[in-house]
Tab-separated table of C-alpha atoms in Angstrom:
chain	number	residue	atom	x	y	z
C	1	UNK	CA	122.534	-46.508	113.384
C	2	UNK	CA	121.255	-46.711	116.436
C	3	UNK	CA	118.986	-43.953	116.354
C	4	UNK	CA	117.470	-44.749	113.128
C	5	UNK	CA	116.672	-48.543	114.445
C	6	UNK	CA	115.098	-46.842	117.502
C	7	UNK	CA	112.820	-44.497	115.260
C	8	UNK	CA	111.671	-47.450	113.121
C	9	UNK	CA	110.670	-49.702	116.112
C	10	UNK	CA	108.995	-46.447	117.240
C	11	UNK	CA	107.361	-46.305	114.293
C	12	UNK	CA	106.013	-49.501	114.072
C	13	UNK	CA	104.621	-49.733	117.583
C	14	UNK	CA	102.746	-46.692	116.621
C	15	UNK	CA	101.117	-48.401	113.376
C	16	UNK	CA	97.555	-49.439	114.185
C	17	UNK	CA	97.063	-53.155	114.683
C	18	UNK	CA	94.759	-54.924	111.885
C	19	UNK	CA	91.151	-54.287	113.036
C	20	UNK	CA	88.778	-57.711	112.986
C	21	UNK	CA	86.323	-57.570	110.571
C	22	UNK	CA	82.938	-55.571	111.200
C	23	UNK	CA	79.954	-54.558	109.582
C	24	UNK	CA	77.166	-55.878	107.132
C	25	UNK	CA	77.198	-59.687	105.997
C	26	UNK	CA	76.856	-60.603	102.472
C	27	UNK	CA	76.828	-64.581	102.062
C	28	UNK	CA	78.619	-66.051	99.235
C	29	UNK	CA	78.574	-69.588	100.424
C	30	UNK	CA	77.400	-71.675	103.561
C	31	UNK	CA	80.704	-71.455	105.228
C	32	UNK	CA	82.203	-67.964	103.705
C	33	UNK	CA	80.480	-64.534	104.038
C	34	UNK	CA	81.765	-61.066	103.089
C	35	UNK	CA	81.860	-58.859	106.776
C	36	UNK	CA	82.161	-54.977	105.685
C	37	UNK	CA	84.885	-55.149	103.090
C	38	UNK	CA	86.634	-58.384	104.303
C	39	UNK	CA	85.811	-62.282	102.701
C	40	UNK	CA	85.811	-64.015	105.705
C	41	UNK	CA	85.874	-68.418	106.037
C	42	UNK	CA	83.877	-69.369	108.909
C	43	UNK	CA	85.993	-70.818	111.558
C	44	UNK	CA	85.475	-74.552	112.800
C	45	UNK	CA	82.749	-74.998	110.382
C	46	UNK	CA	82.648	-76.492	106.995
C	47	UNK	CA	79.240	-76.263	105.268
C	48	UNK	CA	78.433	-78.317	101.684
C	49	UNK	CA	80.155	-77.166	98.493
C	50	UNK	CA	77.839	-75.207	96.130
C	51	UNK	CA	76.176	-77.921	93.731
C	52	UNK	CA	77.202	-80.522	96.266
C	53	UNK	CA	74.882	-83.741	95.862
C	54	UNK	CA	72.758	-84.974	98.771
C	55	UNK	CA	70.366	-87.766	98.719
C	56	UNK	CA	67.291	-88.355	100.515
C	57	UNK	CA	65.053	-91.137	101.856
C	58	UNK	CA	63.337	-92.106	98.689
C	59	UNK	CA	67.097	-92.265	97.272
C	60	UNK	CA	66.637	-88.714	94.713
C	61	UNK	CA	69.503	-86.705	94.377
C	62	UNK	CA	69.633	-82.767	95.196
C	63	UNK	CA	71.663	-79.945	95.637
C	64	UNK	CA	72.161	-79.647	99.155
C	65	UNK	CA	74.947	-76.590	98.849
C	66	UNK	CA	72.841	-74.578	97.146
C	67	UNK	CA	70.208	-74.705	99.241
C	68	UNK	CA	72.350	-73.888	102.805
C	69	UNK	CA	73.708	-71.263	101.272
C	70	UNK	CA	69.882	-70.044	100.399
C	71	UNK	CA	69.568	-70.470	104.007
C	72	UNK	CA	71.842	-68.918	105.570
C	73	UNK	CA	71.887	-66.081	103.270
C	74	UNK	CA	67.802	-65.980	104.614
C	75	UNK	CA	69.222	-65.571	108.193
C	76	UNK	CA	72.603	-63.721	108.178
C	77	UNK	CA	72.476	-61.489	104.860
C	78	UNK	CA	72.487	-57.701	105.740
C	79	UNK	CA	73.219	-58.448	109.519
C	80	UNK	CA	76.074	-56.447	111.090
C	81	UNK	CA	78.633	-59.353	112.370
C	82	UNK	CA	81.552	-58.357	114.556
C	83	UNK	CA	84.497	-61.042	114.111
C	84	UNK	CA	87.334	-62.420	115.831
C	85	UNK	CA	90.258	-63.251	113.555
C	86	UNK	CA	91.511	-66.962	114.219
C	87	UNK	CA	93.681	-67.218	110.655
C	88	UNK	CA	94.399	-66.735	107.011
C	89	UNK	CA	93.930	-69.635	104.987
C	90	UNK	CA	95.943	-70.577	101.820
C	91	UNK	CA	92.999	-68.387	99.166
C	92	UNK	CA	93.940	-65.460	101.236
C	93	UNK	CA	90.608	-65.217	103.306
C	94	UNK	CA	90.352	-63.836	106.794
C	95	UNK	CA	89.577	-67.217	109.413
C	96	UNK	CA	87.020	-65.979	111.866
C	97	UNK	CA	84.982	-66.610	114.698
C	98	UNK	CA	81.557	-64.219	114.117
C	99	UNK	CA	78.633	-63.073	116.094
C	100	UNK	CA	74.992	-61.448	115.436
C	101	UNK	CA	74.335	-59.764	118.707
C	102	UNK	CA	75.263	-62.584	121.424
C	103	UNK	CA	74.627	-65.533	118.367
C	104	UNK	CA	77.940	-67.629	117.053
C	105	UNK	CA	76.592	-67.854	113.765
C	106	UNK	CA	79.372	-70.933	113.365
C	107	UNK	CA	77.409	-72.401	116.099
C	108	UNK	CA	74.152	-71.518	115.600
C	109	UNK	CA	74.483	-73.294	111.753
C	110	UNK	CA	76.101	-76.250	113.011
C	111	UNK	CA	73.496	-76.838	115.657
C	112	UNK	CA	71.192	-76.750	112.869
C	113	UNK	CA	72.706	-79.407	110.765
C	114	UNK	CA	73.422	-76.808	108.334
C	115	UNK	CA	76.561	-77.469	108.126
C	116	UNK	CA	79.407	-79.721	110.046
C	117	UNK	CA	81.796	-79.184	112.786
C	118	UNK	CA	85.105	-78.841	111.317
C	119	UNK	CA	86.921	-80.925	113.666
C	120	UNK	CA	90.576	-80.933	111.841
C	121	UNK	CA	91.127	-77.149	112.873
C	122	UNK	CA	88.695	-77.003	115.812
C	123	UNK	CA	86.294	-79.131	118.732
C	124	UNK	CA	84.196	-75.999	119.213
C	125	UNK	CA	81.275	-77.347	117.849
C	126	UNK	CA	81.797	-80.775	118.202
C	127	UNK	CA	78.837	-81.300	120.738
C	128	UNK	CA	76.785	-79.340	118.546
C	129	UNK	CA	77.028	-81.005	115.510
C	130	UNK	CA	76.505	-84.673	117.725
C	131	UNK	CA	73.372	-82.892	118.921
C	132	UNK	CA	72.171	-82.230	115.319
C	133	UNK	CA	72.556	-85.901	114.157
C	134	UNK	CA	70.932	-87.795	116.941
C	135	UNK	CA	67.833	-84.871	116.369
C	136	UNK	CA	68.189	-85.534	112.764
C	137	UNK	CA	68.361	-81.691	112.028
C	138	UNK	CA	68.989	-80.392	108.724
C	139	UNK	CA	71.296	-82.662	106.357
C	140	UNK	CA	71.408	-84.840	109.082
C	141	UNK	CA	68.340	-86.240	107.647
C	142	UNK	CA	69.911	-87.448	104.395
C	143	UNK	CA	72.903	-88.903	102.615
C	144	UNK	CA	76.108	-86.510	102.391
C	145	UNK	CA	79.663	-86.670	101.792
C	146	UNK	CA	81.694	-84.881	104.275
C	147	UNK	CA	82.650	-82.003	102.407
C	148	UNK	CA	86.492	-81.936	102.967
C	149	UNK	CA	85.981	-85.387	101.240
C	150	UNK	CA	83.594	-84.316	98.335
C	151	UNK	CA	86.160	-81.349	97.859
C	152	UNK	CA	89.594	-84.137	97.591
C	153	UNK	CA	87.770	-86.548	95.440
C	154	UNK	CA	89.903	-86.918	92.251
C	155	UNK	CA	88.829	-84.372	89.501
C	156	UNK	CA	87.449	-86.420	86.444
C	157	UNK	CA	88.298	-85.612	82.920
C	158	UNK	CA	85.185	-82.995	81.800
C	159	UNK	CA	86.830	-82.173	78.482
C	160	UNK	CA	84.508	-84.694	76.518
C	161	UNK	CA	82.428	-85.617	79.105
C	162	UNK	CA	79.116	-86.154	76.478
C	163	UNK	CA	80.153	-86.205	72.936
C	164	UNK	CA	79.512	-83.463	70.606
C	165	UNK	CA	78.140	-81.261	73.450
C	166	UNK	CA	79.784	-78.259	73.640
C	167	UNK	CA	78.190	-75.984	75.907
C	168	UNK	CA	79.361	-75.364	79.198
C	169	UNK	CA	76.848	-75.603	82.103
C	170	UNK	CA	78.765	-73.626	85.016
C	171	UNK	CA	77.773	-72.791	88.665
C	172	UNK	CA	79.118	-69.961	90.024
C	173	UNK	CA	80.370	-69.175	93.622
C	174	UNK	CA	76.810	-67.278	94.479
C	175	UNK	CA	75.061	-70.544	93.028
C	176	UNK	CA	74.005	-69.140	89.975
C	177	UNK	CA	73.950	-71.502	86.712
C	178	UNK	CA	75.300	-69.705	83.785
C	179	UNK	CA	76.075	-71.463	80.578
C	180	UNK	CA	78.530	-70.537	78.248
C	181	UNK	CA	78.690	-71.128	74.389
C	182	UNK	CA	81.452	-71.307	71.792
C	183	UNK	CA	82.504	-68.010	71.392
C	184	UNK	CA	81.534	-66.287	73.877
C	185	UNK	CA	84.393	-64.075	76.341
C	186	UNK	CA	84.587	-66.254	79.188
C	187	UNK	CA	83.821	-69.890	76.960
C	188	UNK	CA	87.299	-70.801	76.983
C	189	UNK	CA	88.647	-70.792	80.514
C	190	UNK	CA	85.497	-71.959	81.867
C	191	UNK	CA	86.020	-75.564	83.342
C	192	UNK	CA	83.037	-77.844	84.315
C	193	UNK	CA	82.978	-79.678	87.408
C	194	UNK	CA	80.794	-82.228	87.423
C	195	UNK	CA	81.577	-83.710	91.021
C	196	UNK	CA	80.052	-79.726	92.021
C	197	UNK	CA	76.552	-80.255	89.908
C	198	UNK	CA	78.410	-78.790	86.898
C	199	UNK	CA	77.648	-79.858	83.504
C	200	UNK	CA	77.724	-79.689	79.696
C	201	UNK	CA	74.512	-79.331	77.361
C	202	UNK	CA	74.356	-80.108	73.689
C	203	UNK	CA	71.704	-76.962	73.347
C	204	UNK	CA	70.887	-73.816	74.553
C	205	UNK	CA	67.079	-75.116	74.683
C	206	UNK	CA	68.393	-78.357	76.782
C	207	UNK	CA	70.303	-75.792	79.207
C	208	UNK	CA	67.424	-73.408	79.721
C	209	UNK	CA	64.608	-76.163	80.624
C	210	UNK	CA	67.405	-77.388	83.083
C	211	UNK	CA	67.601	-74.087	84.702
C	212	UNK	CA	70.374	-72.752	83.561
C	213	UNK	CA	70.796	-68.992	81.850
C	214	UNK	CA	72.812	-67.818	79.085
C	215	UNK	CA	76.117	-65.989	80.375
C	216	UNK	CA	75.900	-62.099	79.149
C	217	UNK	CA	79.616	-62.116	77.776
């Protein structure tokens, strides 16, 4: 018994340790990027949800998580990132501190008031993100809901949210809006959100002049 015990500690010492993510960045969001193979959630940082509502000085509504993510997808997409693994959250994604070269991108989009320092699982970027207010940088220069907030507001009831409108307006992780029509494969299990921008249409015309394109299945 003994033997055997020793041969399987053996053998796990001599397994190779989980290597941090590497390799070429592929943005999904403004706080989650793909690095090589591995979905990784920006540590310390929490950007705008995709179709997250901002609001500006003359009081007009716009997506503000669509557009960081077009940002930092402008900066960081196709960059090699090394990364140094902090966690796993509860969705199964790597939690990582990542550079470019010498560059935190955490920090670097923080410090651009792209997005916010997430101060409930770290102070890393806490002087950055104080730094980007009083300068006004980025959506410091409008109205926003902290995100964890926007993301824990209670879900409203969608299911007849206009009468006799039936298609589904959704926005998917990459920001793209795809609407979905009686019928179609993915119609049923398709739930609209309007808290994230989503929404439903009462024609295809309505959805298409609203920017929104037809799902292929």
């Amino acid at each position: 018994m003994l033997r055997i015990c020793s041969i399987f500690v053996l053998t796990c010492l001599a397994l190779p340790a989980q290597a941090d993510p590497s390799g070429a960045i592929r943005v999904i969001d403004g706080d989650t990027i793909v690095v090589g193979k591995t979905k990784v959630r920006l540590h310390g940082i929490d950007a705008p949800e995709l179709g997250q509502p901002c609001t500006d000085a003359q009081g007009v509504s716009w997506d503000c998580g669509t557009w960081v993510a077009r940002e930092v997808r402008a900066r960081w997409q196709g960059q090699r990132a090394t990364c140094t693994t902090r966690d796993r959250d509860r969705y199964g994604r790597v939690v990582a501190t990542c550079h470019v070269g010498q560059t935190d991108i955490g920090q670097s989009l923080v410090s651009d008031g792209l997005a916010l320092a997430y101060r409930k699982y770290s102070m890393a970027y806490d002087l950055d993100e104080k730094a980007a207010v009083v300068a006004g940088r980025g959506l410091h220069g409008h109205e926003m809901q902290r995100p964890s907030r926007y993301r824990n507001a209670p879900t409203p009831d969608t299911t007849t949210d206009r009468a006799g409108c039936v298609i589904k307006g959704n926005i998917s992780r990459s920001g793209n809006r795809i609407y979905h029509v009686p019928g179609q494969e993915h119609y049923d299990r398709t739930r609209i959100r309007t808290e994230y921008g989503e929404r439903w249409f009462c024609s295809e015309s309505e959805a298409r002049r609203a920017g929104w394109r037809k799902a292929r299945r």
